[in-house]
Amino acid sequence: MSVLSGKKILLGITAGIAAYKTATLVRLFIKLGAEVKVIMTPASKDFITPLTLSTLSKNPVHSTFYDKEDENEMWNNHVDLGLWADYMLIAPATANTMSKMANGTCDNLLLATYLSSKCPVYFAPAMDLDMYIHPSTKESLKKLQSFGNVMIPATSGELASGLVGEGRMAEPQDIVSFIENDVLSKLPLKGKKVLITAGPTYEAIDPVRFIGNHSSGKMGFAIAKAAANLGAEVFLISGPSHQQIQHSFVKRIDVVSAEEMYEAAHQHYKEVDIAILSAAVADYTPKNVATQKIKKKDAALEIQLSPTKDILASLGKIKEHQYLVGFALETNNELENAKSKLKRKNLDAIVLNSLQDKGAGFATDTNKIIIIDTNLNEKTFELKSKIEVAKDIINEIINQINA
Ligand code: CTP
């Protein structure tokens, strides 16, 4: 999955011949799962039509502050457009537009939007050789980068004028790859490895029966996705769960029993930076597993159980550089129990969910949590979808690590 999947990209097109390539650019972004809106300088419409771009982006294309031909004359709010975007790309960026951007000129919708935007801005210069090497252009490029804008360098080759040299806009596929790599390299968990346990465990009684619990794995899978989306390499150790995950940064390791989960967690623990143990691990397992199916009898059946290994506590004991997070699912004395668990298991943080809260805990799509850190500070979150809760947990861990 691309880092641009689900992202909102605002493409600003200016009046260079390379504008014709922006049709491909829009298609590539859409193919990666991004949403694209296009704004054009009025002159760029001589190079590619708004109709082409609105058809490909499936969004209206704007070039003026209001649409004169539209009888409703809706104001195209540059502030809203700027705030909508996760990333803004100006391609092609002509010498004229770059000079205006560098000097805060604001005489069209694209420039007003650029000045209003709060997101990362990329620009892909395109112009003739002599314009590209002119000191005033060089000055604009320098100034724009000093503002934090990211340049996607022009390449060398045959230019529209017939001259050969630097000034060609990077090819659409290269622009997309450039942005993907840049976004990836700046993700807060880039280079970090994260271990996550999720789901229930099944403890075999005989070849056809087991002791299990109602954990769906939703919370752990959502955490895995949230961490991967922020650049982490994730080892997701999952007990039997119907959850699916498709992410190139997530390695799913399927296990069945508490013992298998223990082994898998210990196998990866040394190499990870963060470990989040959200699995609902069985506390007891049948002492002896019958090799044949146990036959029905009139007398009561007794199954002797022995305790499983506490994975979280065992990782707490051998903790070195890892940031270790546990979960506590409590029904009473919630805060007290969670805090004592945090200390007892040598954790850096514990995520508490109380079964007294409606919509929290097992097999729901929502959760309500309190995160407690080593100083016993409590941070309470609203009832949210597990996807949003997972983002809160990961962001809180990042804040704590960077504090
Ligand atoms: N956990 C674990 N291995 C186990 C049991 C629990 O890794 N064998 C982890 C869970 O994944 C969770 C945390 O420990 O992160 C809390 O589990 P919980 O069962 O609530 O805590 P216990 O220590 O078992 O305490 P109690 O049952 O008394 O609440």
Tab-separated table of C-alpha atoms and ligand atoms in Angstrom:
chain	number	residue	atom	x	y	z
A	1	MET	CA	0.000	0.000	0.000
A	2	SER	CA	1.289	3.445	-0.884
A	3	VAL	CA	1.864	6.076	1.801
A	4	LEU	CA	-0.302	8.285	-0.407
A	5	SER	CA	-3.294	5.973	-0.175
A	6	GLY	CA	-6.202	7.873	1.381
A	7	LYS	CA	-4.296	11.154	1.261
A	8	LYS	CA	-5.693	14.383	-0.157
A	9	ILE	CA	-3.503	15.914	-2.808
A	10	LEU	CA	-4.004	19.415	-4.141
A	11	LEU	CA	-2.403	19.743	-7.552
A	12	GLY	CA	-1.621	23.260	-8.728
A	13	ILE	CA	-0.979	23.541	-12.448
A	14	THR	CA	0.784	26.519	-14.005
A	15	ALA	CA	1.288	27.538	-17.609
A	16	GLY	CA	4.115	25.414	-18.933
A	17	ILE	CA	4.028	22.988	-21.831
A	18	ALA	CA	4.645	20.145	-19.343
A	19	ALA	CA	1.102	20.806	-18.060
A	20	TYR	CA	-0.114	18.197	-20.547
A	21	LYS	CA	1.615	15.567	-18.419
A	22	THR	CA	-0.518	16.389	-15.395
A	23	ALA	CA	-3.324	14.189	-16.743
A	24	THR	CA	-1.022	11.210	-16.169
A	25	LEU	CA	-0.017	12.611	-12.799
A	26	VAL	CA	-3.638	12.775	-11.637
A	27	ARG	CA	-4.268	9.216	-12.801
A	28	LEU	CA	-1.196	7.911	-10.971
A	29	PHE	CA	-2.259	9.554	-7.703
A	30	ILE	CA	-5.798	8.203	-8.054
A	31	LYS	CA	-4.436	4.728	-8.783
A	32	LEU	CA	-2.540	4.841	-5.493
A	33	GLY	CA	-5.792	5.576	-3.664
A	34	ALA	CA	-5.244	9.317	-3.166
A	35	GLU	CA	-7.946	11.946	-3.617
A	36	VAL	CA	-6.990	14.743	-5.979
A	37	LYS	CA	-8.285	18.269	-6.422
A	38	VAL	CA	-6.857	20.511	-9.098
A	39	ILE	CA	-6.403	24.253	-9.250
A	40	MET	CA	-4.997	25.915	-12.341
A	41	THR	CA	-3.610	29.305	-13.146
A	42	PRO	CA	-5.829	30.892	-15.830
A	43	ALA	CA	-3.044	30.695	-18.446
A	44	SER	CA	-2.423	26.989	-17.855
A	45	LYS	CA	-5.823	26.227	-19.402
A	46	ASP	CA	-4.218	26.867	-22.801
A	47	PHE	CA	-2.108	23.745	-22.253
A	48	ILE	CA	-4.620	21.291	-20.802
A	49	THR	CA	-8.358	21.582	-20.340
A	50	PRO	CA	-10.071	21.695	-16.951
A	51	LEU	CA	-12.538	19.129	-18.315
A	52	THR	CA	-9.770	16.542	-18.721
A	53	LEU	CA	-8.583	17.159	-15.184
A	54	SER	CA	-12.015	17.246	-13.562
A	55	THR	CA	-12.924	14.003	-15.337
A	56	LEU	CA	-9.768	12.270	-14.166
A	57	SER	CA	-9.815	13.668	-10.630
A	58	LYS	CA	-13.616	13.348	-10.271
A	59	ASN	CA	-13.580	16.770	-8.625
A	60	PRO	CA	-14.354	20.250	-9.973
A	61	VAL	CA	-11.325	22.175	-11.177
A	62	HIS	CA	-10.981	25.828	-10.163
A	63	SER	CA	-8.824	28.613	-11.520
A	64	THR	CA	-10.547	31.758	-10.290
A	65	PHE	CA	-11.998	32.966	-7.007
A	66	TYR	CA	-15.493	32.475	-8.402
A	67	ASP	CA	-16.818	30.786	-11.500
A	68	LYS	CA	-18.134	33.567	-13.778
A	69	GLU	CA	-20.022	31.163	-16.009
A	70	ASP	CA	-21.688	29.466	-13.090
A	71	GLU	CA	-25.009	31.179	-12.402
A	72	ASN	CA	-24.637	30.453	-8.689
A	73	GLU	CA	-21.229	32.184	-8.702
A	74	MET	CA	-19.868	30.167	-5.790
A	75	TRP	CA	-16.809	31.600	-4.044
A	76	ASN	CA	-13.890	29.164	-4.342
A	77	ASN	CA	-12.467	29.396	-0.894
A	78	HIS	CA	-8.679	29.208	-1.101
A	79	VAL	CA	-8.403	28.771	2.688
A	80	ASP	CA	-10.686	25.723	2.629
A	81	LEU	CA	-8.753	24.238	-0.293
A	82	GLY	CA	-5.450	24.843	1.473
A	83	LEU	CA	-6.702	23.259	4.687
A	84	TRP	CA	-8.285	20.327	2.840
A	85	ALA	CA	-4.962	19.132	1.452
A	86	ASP	CA	-2.554	16.705	3.105
A	87	TYR	CA	-0.009	17.610	0.415
A	88	MET	CA	0.157	20.323	-2.213
A	89	LEU	CA	2.057	19.817	-5.449
A	90	ILE	CA	2.712	22.556	-7.968
A	91	ALA	CA	3.571	20.948	-11.267
A	92	PRO	CA	4.695	22.247	-13.581
A	93	ALA	CA	6.021	25.197	-11.607
A	94	THR	CA	6.925	27.954	-14.046
A	95	ALA	CA	9.555	30.658	-13.419
A	96	ASN	CA	6.732	33.168	-13.132
A	97	THR	CA	4.750	31.259	-10.490
A	98	MET	CA	7.873	30.338	-8.530
A	99	SER	CA	8.924	33.985	-8.443
A	100	LYS	CA	5.474	34.968	-7.178
A	101	MET	CA	5.490	32.182	-4.577
A	102	ALA	CA	8.933	33.286	-3.412
A	103	ASN	CA	7.766	36.882	-3.003
A	104	GLY	CA	4.291	36.343	-1.573
A	105	THR	CA	2.465	37.659	-4.631
A	106	CYS	CA	-1.144	36.616	-4.569
A	107	ASP	CA	-2.839	37.470	-7.847
A	108	ASN	CA	-4.660	34.221	-8.588
A	109	LEU	CA	-6.456	31.382	-6.794
A	110	LEU	CA	-3.460	29.044	-6.953
A	111	LEU	CA	-1.151	31.547	-5.259
A	112	ALA	CA	-3.741	32.442	-2.618
A	113	THR	CA	-4.188	28.747	-1.868
A	114	TYR	CA	-0.433	28.223	-1.664
A	115	LEU	CA	-0.175	31.079	0.843
A	116	SER	CA	-3.072	29.666	2.894
A	117	SER	CA	-1.926	26.046	2.930
A	118	LYS	CA	-0.526	24.467	6.065
A	119	CYS	CA	0.528	21.163	4.509
A	120	PRO	CA	3.884	20.172	2.967
A	121	VAL	CA	4.287	21.766	-0.480
A	122	TYR	CA	6.191	20.145	-3.342
A	123	PHE	CA	7.024	21.924	-6.574
A	124	ALA	CA	8.337	20.550	-9.848
A	125	PRO	CA	10.036	23.309	-11.883
A	126	ALA	CA	9.717	23.253	-15.656
A	127	MET	CA	11.053	25.840	-18.053
A	128	ASP	CA	13.523	26.474	-20.809
A	129	LEU	CA	17.225	25.977	-20.216
A	130	ASP	CA	18.224	29.664	-20.085
A	131	MET	CA	15.331	30.545	-17.782
A	132	TYR	CA	16.255	27.699	-15.454
A	133	ILE	CA	19.839	28.867	-15.035
A	134	HIS	CA	18.985	32.570	-14.740
A	135	PRO	CA	20.122	33.981	-11.381
A	136	SER	CA	16.625	35.247	-10.587
A	137	THR	CA	15.177	31.739	-11.050
A	138	LYS	CA	17.970	30.282	-8.933
A	139	GLU	CA	17.112	32.858	-6.288
A	140	SER	CA	13.438	31.825	-6.346
A	141	LEU	CA	14.336	28.129	-6.044
A	142	LYS	CA	16.599	28.871	-3.089
A	143	LYS	CA	14.013	31.044	-1.381
A	144	LEU	CA	11.199	28.541	-1.886
A	145	GLN	CA	13.249	25.746	-0.356
A	146	SER	CA	14.288	27.955	2.556
A	147	PHE	CA	10.543	28.310	3.299
A	148	GLY	CA	10.378	24.511	3.691
A	149	ASN	CA	8.892	23.751	0.273
A	150	VAL	CA	10.349	20.629	-1.317
A	151	MET	CA	11.726	20.849	-4.849
A	152	ILE	CA	11.367	17.928	-7.225
A	153	PRO	CA	14.363	18.716	-9.428
A	154	ALA	CA	13.941	19.289	-13.138
A	155	THR	CA	15.782	16.818	-15.325
A	156	SER	CA	17.985	17.200	-18.388
A	157	GLY	CA	16.831	16.401	-21.854
A	158	GLU	CA	15.294	17.824	-24.972
A	159	LEU	CA	13.150	20.849	-24.168
A	160	ALA	CA	10.087	22.113	-25.999
A	161	SER	CA	12.208	24.903	-27.513
A	162	GLY	CA	14.498	22.352	-29.132
A	163	LEU	CA	17.314	23.201	-26.751
A	164	VAL	CA	18.870	20.363	-24.826
A	165	GLY	CA	19.628	20.809	-21.127
A	166	GLU	CA	18.188	21.154	-17.651
A	167	GLY	CA	14.635	22.393	-17.207
A	168	ARG	CA	12.412	19.461	-18.096
A	169	MET	CA	9.765	18.704	-15.526
A	170	ALA	CA	10.414	15.353	-13.853
A	171	GLU	CA	8.302	12.580	-15.394
A	172	PRO	CA	4.934	11.978	-13.651
A	173	GLN	CA	5.955	8.545	-12.313
A	174	ASP	CA	9.181	10.029	-10.944
A	175	ILE	CA	7.267	12.893	-9.290
A	176	VAL	CA	4.954	10.396	-7.592
A	177	SER	CA	7.879	8.202	-6.459
A	178	PHE	CA	9.742	11.265	-5.208
A	179	ILE	CA	6.796	12.359	-3.065
A	180	GLU	CA	6.171	8.816	-1.784
A	181	ASN	CA	9.827	8.451	-0.734
A	182	ASP	CA	9.917	11.897	0.826
A	183	VAL	CA	6.701	11.332	2.785
A	184	LEU	CA	7.960	7.919	3.900
A	185	SER	CA	11.327	9.239	5.070
A	186	LYS	CA	9.577	11.830	7.247
A	187	LEU	CA	7.107	9.477	8.932
A	188	PRO	CA	7.567	9.488	12.721
A	189	LEU	CA	8.019	5.708	13.012
A	190	LYS	CA	10.290	5.335	9.973
A	191	GLY	CA	13.125	2.956	10.868
A	192	LYS	CA	11.323	1.698	13.988
A	193	LYS	CA	10.213	-1.887	14.538
A	194	VAL	CA	7.036	-2.608	16.463
A	195	LEU	CA	5.777	-5.890	17.918
A	196	ILE	CA	2.044	-6.245	18.477
A	197	THR	CA	0.073	-9.153	19.917
A	198	ALA	CA	-3.595	-9.400	19.015
A	199	GLY	CA	-6.671	-11.584	19.311
A	200	PRO	CA	-7.482	-14.495	21.591
A	201	THR	CA	-5.525	-17.657	22.181
A	202	TYR	CA	-7.051	-21.117	21.946
A	203	GLU	CA	-5.946	-23.708	24.480
A	204	ALA	CA	-6.588	-27.234	23.267
A	205	ILE	CA	-8.577	-29.660	25.394
A	206	ASP	CA	-8.587	-32.427	22.808
A	207	PRO	CA	-8.218	-32.478	18.996
A	208	VAL	CA	-11.596	-30.768	18.495
A	209	ARG	CA	-12.167	-28.584	21.581
A	210	PHE	CA	-10.445	-25.637	23.113
A	211	ILE	CA	-10.737	-22.945	25.789
A	212	GLY	CA	-10.920	-19.515	24.150
A	213	ASN	CA	-12.382	-16.068	24.655
A	214	HIS	CA	-14.413	-13.451	22.765
A	215	SER	CA	-11.506	-11.267	21.649
A	216	SER	CA	-11.902	-10.361	17.960
A	217	GLY	CA	-8.398	-8.997	17.386
A	218	LYS	CA	-9.852	-5.716	16.047
A	219	MET	CA	-7.940	-3.496	18.454
A	220	GLY	CA	-4.563	-5.122	17.831
A	221	PHE	CA	-5.029	-5.142	14.057
A	222	ALA	CA	-6.008	-1.472	14.106
A	223	ILE	CA	-2.869	-0.660	16.125
A	224	ALA	CA	-0.755	-2.609	13.637
A	225	LYS	CA	-2.222	-0.586	10.770
A	226	ALA	CA	-1.805	2.736	12.563
A	227	ALA	CA	1.861	1.968	13.318
A	228	ALA	CA	2.551	0.795	9.758
A	229	ASN	CA	0.872	3.896	8.323
A	230	LEU	CA	3.376	5.964	10.286
A	231	GLY	CA	6.303	4.069	8.759
A	232	ALA	CA	6.955	1.314	11.305
A	233	GLU	CA	7.917	-2.217	10.391
A	234	VAL	CA	5.346	-4.273	12.289
A	235	PHE	CA	5.405	-7.866	13.563
A	236	LEU	CA	1.773	-8.669	14.229
A	237	ILE	CA	1.498	-11.838	16.287
A	238	SER	CA	-2.113	-12.873	16.084
A	239	GLY	CA	-4.097	-15.573	17.792
A	240	PRO	CA	-7.030	-17.109	15.847
A	241	SER	CA	-8.832	-14.088	14.374
A	242	HIS	CA	-10.951	-13.337	11.310
A	243	GLN	CA	-9.338	-9.921	10.920
A	244	GLN	CA	-7.476	-9.201	7.689
A	245	ILE	CA	-4.621	-6.821	7.127
A	246	GLN	CA	-2.956	-5.864	3.886
A	247	HIS	CA	0.020	-3.614	4.398
A	248	SER	CA	3.500	-4.056	3.007
A	249	PHE	CA	5.012	-3.004	6.363
A	250	VAL	CA	3.095	-5.580	8.401
A	251	LYS	CA	4.378	-9.123	8.842
A	252	ARG	CA	1.588	-11.262	10.260
A	253	ILE	CA	2.595	-14.232	12.382
A	254	ASP	CA	-0.317	-16.557	13.159
A	255	VAL	CA	-0.289	-18.525	16.381
A	256	VAL	CA	-2.927	-20.533	18.245
A	257	SER	CA	-1.968	-21.040	21.888
A	258	ALA	CA	-0.515	-18.828	24.620
A	259	GLU	CA	2.674	-20.881	24.477
A	260	GLU	CA	3.051	-20.255	20.716
A	261	MET	CA	2.389	-16.538	21.231
A	262	TYR	CA	5.022	-16.469	23.973
A	263	GLU	CA	7.597	-18.111	21.680
A	264	ALA	CA	6.843	-15.776	18.740
A	265	ALA	CA	6.948	-12.654	20.937
A	266	HIS	CA	10.301	-13.627	22.424
A	267	GLN	CA	11.689	-14.436	19.009
A	268	HIS	CA	11.136	-10.854	17.793
A	269	TYR	CA	11.382	-8.825	21.012
A	270	LYS	CA	15.147	-8.217	20.922
A	271	GLU	CA	15.008	-6.413	17.589
A	272	VAL	CA	11.974	-4.187	18.203
A	273	ASP	CA	11.783	-0.632	19.560
A	274	ILE	CA	8.180	-0.784	20.729
A	275	ALA	CA	6.043	-3.708	21.901
A	276	ILE	CA	2.286	-3.375	22.365
A	277	LEU	CA	0.581	-6.402	23.852
A	278	SER	CA	-3.121	-6.180	23.199
A	279	ALA	CA	-3.873	-9.912	22.936
A	280	ALA	CA	-6.355	-11.518	25.295
A	281	VAL	CA	-4.078	-14.375	26.275
A	282	ALA	CA	-5.565	-17.303	28.139
A	283	ASP	CA	-4.388	-17.315	31.734
A	284	TYR	CA	-4.832	-21.087	32.024
A	285	THR	CA	-4.347	-24.015	29.710
A	286	PRO	CA	-5.390	-27.671	30.096
A	287	LYS	CA	-2.641	-29.529	31.895
A	288	ASN	CA	-2.999	-32.539	29.621
A	289	VAL	CA	-4.340	-32.412	26.072
A	290	ALA	CA	-6.243	-35.553	25.191
A	291	THR	CA	-4.871	-37.114	22.042
A	292	GLN	CA	-8.309	-38.478	21.070
A	293	LYS	CA	-11.682	-36.765	21.208
A	294	ILE	CA	-13.036	-36.998	24.761
A	295	LYS	CA	-16.159	-39.149	24.748
A	296	LYS	CA	-19.362	-38.111	26.489
A	297	LYS	CA	-19.988	-39.817	29.833
A	298	ASP	CA	-22.616	-39.435	32.528
A	299	ALA	CA	-20.170	-38.327	35.192
A	300	ALA	CA	-18.948	-34.745	35.467
A	301	LEU	CA	-15.818	-33.984	33.507
A	302	GLU	CA	-12.935	-32.317	35.265
A	303	ILE	CA	-10.223	-30.616	33.327
A	304	GLN	CA	-7.143	-29.602	35.245
A	305	LEU	CA	-5.702	-26.276	34.199
A	306	SER	CA	-2.239	-24.934	34.704
A	307	PRO	CA	-1.219	-21.266	34.362
A	308	THR	CA	0.166	-20.046	31.050
A	309	LYS	CA	3.305	-17.930	30.880
A	310	ASP	CA	2.597	-14.214	31.194
A	311	ILE	CA	4.108	-12.891	27.955
A	312	LEU	CA	3.913	-9.234	28.955
A	313	ALA	CA	5.517	-9.784	32.368
A	314	SER	CA	8.279	-11.889	30.833
A	315	LEU	CA	9.068	-9.143	28.285
A	316	GLY	CA	9.043	-6.574	31.109
A	317	LYS	CA	11.682	-8.605	32.917
A	318	ILE	CA	14.128	-8.642	30.021
A	319	LYS	CA	13.340	-5.102	28.820
A	320	GLU	CA	16.330	-3.121	27.505
A	321	HIS	CA	15.686	-0.311	25.023
A	322	GLN	CA	12.099	-1.342	24.225
A	323	TYR	CA	9.078	0.820	25.006
A	324	LEU	CA	6.660	-1.732	26.424
A	325	VAL	CA	2.900	-1.210	26.468
A	326	GLY	CA	0.312	-3.494	28.024
A	327	PHE	CA	-3.465	-3.553	28.100
A	328	ALA	CA	-5.701	-3.917	31.113
A	329	LEU	CA	-9.303	-4.966	30.718
A	330	GLU	CA	-10.924	-4.421	34.077
A	331	THR	CA	-14.378	-4.641	35.589
A	332	ASN	CA	-13.738	-3.019	38.983
A	333	ASN	CA	-11.092	-0.885	40.744
A	334	GLU	CA	-9.986	-0.145	37.202
A	335	LEU	CA	-7.348	2.565	37.722
A	336	GLU	CA	-5.861	0.934	40.764
A	337	ASN	CA	-5.585	-2.460	39.035
A	338	ALA	CA	-4.130	-0.966	35.871
A	339	LYS	CA	-1.506	1.020	37.776
A	340	SER	CA	-0.464	-1.986	39.776
A	341	LYS	CA	-0.203	-4.019	36.533
A	342	LEU	CA	1.976	-1.286	35.009
A	343	LYS	CA	4.429	-1.479	37.929
A	344	ARG	CA	4.279	-5.241	38.386
A	345	LYS	CA	4.994	-5.973	34.736
A	346	ASN	CA	7.609	-3.197	34.353
A	347	LEU	CA	5.732	-1.356	31.572
A	348	ASP	CA	6.223	2.094	30.080
A	349	ALA	CA	2.503	2.582	29.602
A	350	ILE	CA	-0.738	0.710	30.057
A	351	VAL	CA	-3.954	1.101	28.095
A	352	LEU	CA	-6.955	0.650	30.341
A	353	ASN	CA	-10.392	-0.257	29.093
A	354	SER	CA	-13.164	-0.809	31.514
A	355	LEU	CA	-15.977	-3.230	30.825
A	356	GLN	CA	-18.179	-0.790	32.765
A	357	ASP	CA	-17.951	1.616	29.822
A	358	LYS	CA	-20.563	0.956	27.141
A	359	GLY	CA	-18.926	0.263	23.777
A	360	ALA	CA	-15.542	-0.651	25.265
A	361	GLY	CA	-13.683	-3.944	25.235
A	362	PHE	CA	-14.228	-7.171	23.296
A	363	ALA	CA	-15.940	-7.699	19.965
A	364	THR	CA	-17.151	-4.118	19.548
A	365	ASP	CA	-16.062	-1.669	16.859
A	366	THR	CA	-15.482	1.027	19.462
A	367	ASN	CA	-13.370	1.449	22.528
A	368	LYS	CA	-12.874	3.914	25.365
A	369	ILE	CA	-9.462	4.053	26.905
A	370	ILE	CA	-7.287	5.703	29.511
A	371	ILE	CA	-3.526	5.635	28.935
A	372	ILE	CA	-1.391	5.618	32.062
A	373	ASP	CA	2.354	6.316	31.895
A	374	THR	CA	5.182	5.413	34.283
A	375	ASN	CA	4.612	8.585	36.311
A	376	LEU	CA	1.039	7.347	36.730
A	377	ASN	CA	-0.302	10.266	34.697
A	378	GLU	CA	-3.699	9.394	33.236
A	379	LYS	CA	-4.896	10.498	29.829
A	380	THR	CA	-8.583	9.870	29.177
A	381	PHE	CA	-9.955	9.524	25.655
A	382	GLU	CA	-13.512	9.691	24.335
A	383	LEU	CA	-15.427	6.672	23.056
A	384	LYS	CA	-14.199	6.238	19.466
A	385	SER	CA	-13.909	3.668	16.721
A	386	LYS	CA	-11.071	1.212	17.320
A	387	ILE	CA	-9.325	2.672	14.257
A	388	GLU	CA	-9.250	6.119	15.896
A	389	VAL	CA	-8.325	4.653	19.288
A	390	ALA	CA	-5.385	2.879	17.632
A	391	LYS	CA	-4.158	6.204	16.210
A	392	ASP	CA	-4.440	7.797	19.676
A	393	ILE	CA	-2.404	4.976	21.217
A	394	ILE	CA	0.343	5.204	18.590
A	395	ASN	CA	0.476	9.022	18.770
A	396	GLU	CA	0.687	8.899	22.553
A	397	ILE	CA	3.575	6.411	22.355
A	398	ILE	CA	5.379	8.670	19.867
A	399	ASN	CA	4.857	11.663	22.180
A	400	GLN	CA	6.195	9.716	25.150
A	401	ILE	CA	9.237	8.426	23.238
A	402	ASN	CA	10.047	11.939	21.988
A	403	ALA	CA	9.375	13.637	25.350
B	1	CTP	N1	-0.879	-10.842	28.950
B	1	CTP	C1	0.139	-11.571	28.371
B	1	CTP	N2	0.257	-12.895	28.640
B	1	CTP	C2	-0.605	-13.532	29.450
B	1	CTP	C3	-1.663	-12.786	30.046
B	1	CTP	C4	-1.770	-11.454	29.767
B	1	CTP	O1	0.927	-11.009	27.621
B	1	CTP	N3	-0.454	-14.830	29.685
B	1	CTP	C5	-0.979	-9.404	28.679
B	1	CTP	C6	-2.181	-8.969	27.876
B	1	CTP	O2	-1.903	-8.984	26.498
B	1	CTP	C7	-2.389	-7.549	28.396
B	1	CTP	C8	-1.927	-7.625	29.824
B	1	CTP	O3	-1.098	-8.774	29.914
B	1	CTP	O4	-1.541	-6.628	27.728
B	1	CTP	C9	-3.010	-7.670	30.849
B	1	CTP	O5	-3.636	-8.878	30.882
B	1	CTP	P1	-4.653	-9.260	32.032
B	1	CTP	O6	-5.095	-10.661	31.800
B	1	CTP	O7	-5.707	-8.222	32.120
B	1	CTP	O8	-3.754	-9.134	33.293
B	1	CTP	P2	-3.306	-10.184	34.317
B	1	CTP	O9	-1.900	-9.874	34.662
B	1	CTP	O10	-3.566	-11.547	33.814
B	1	CTP	O11	-4.167	-9.828	35.585
B	1	CTP	P3	-5.669	-10.228	35.974
B	1	CTP	O12	-6.061	-11.435	35.186
B	1	CTP	O13	-5.569	-10.445	37.406
B	1	CTP	O14	-6.479	-9.021	35.622
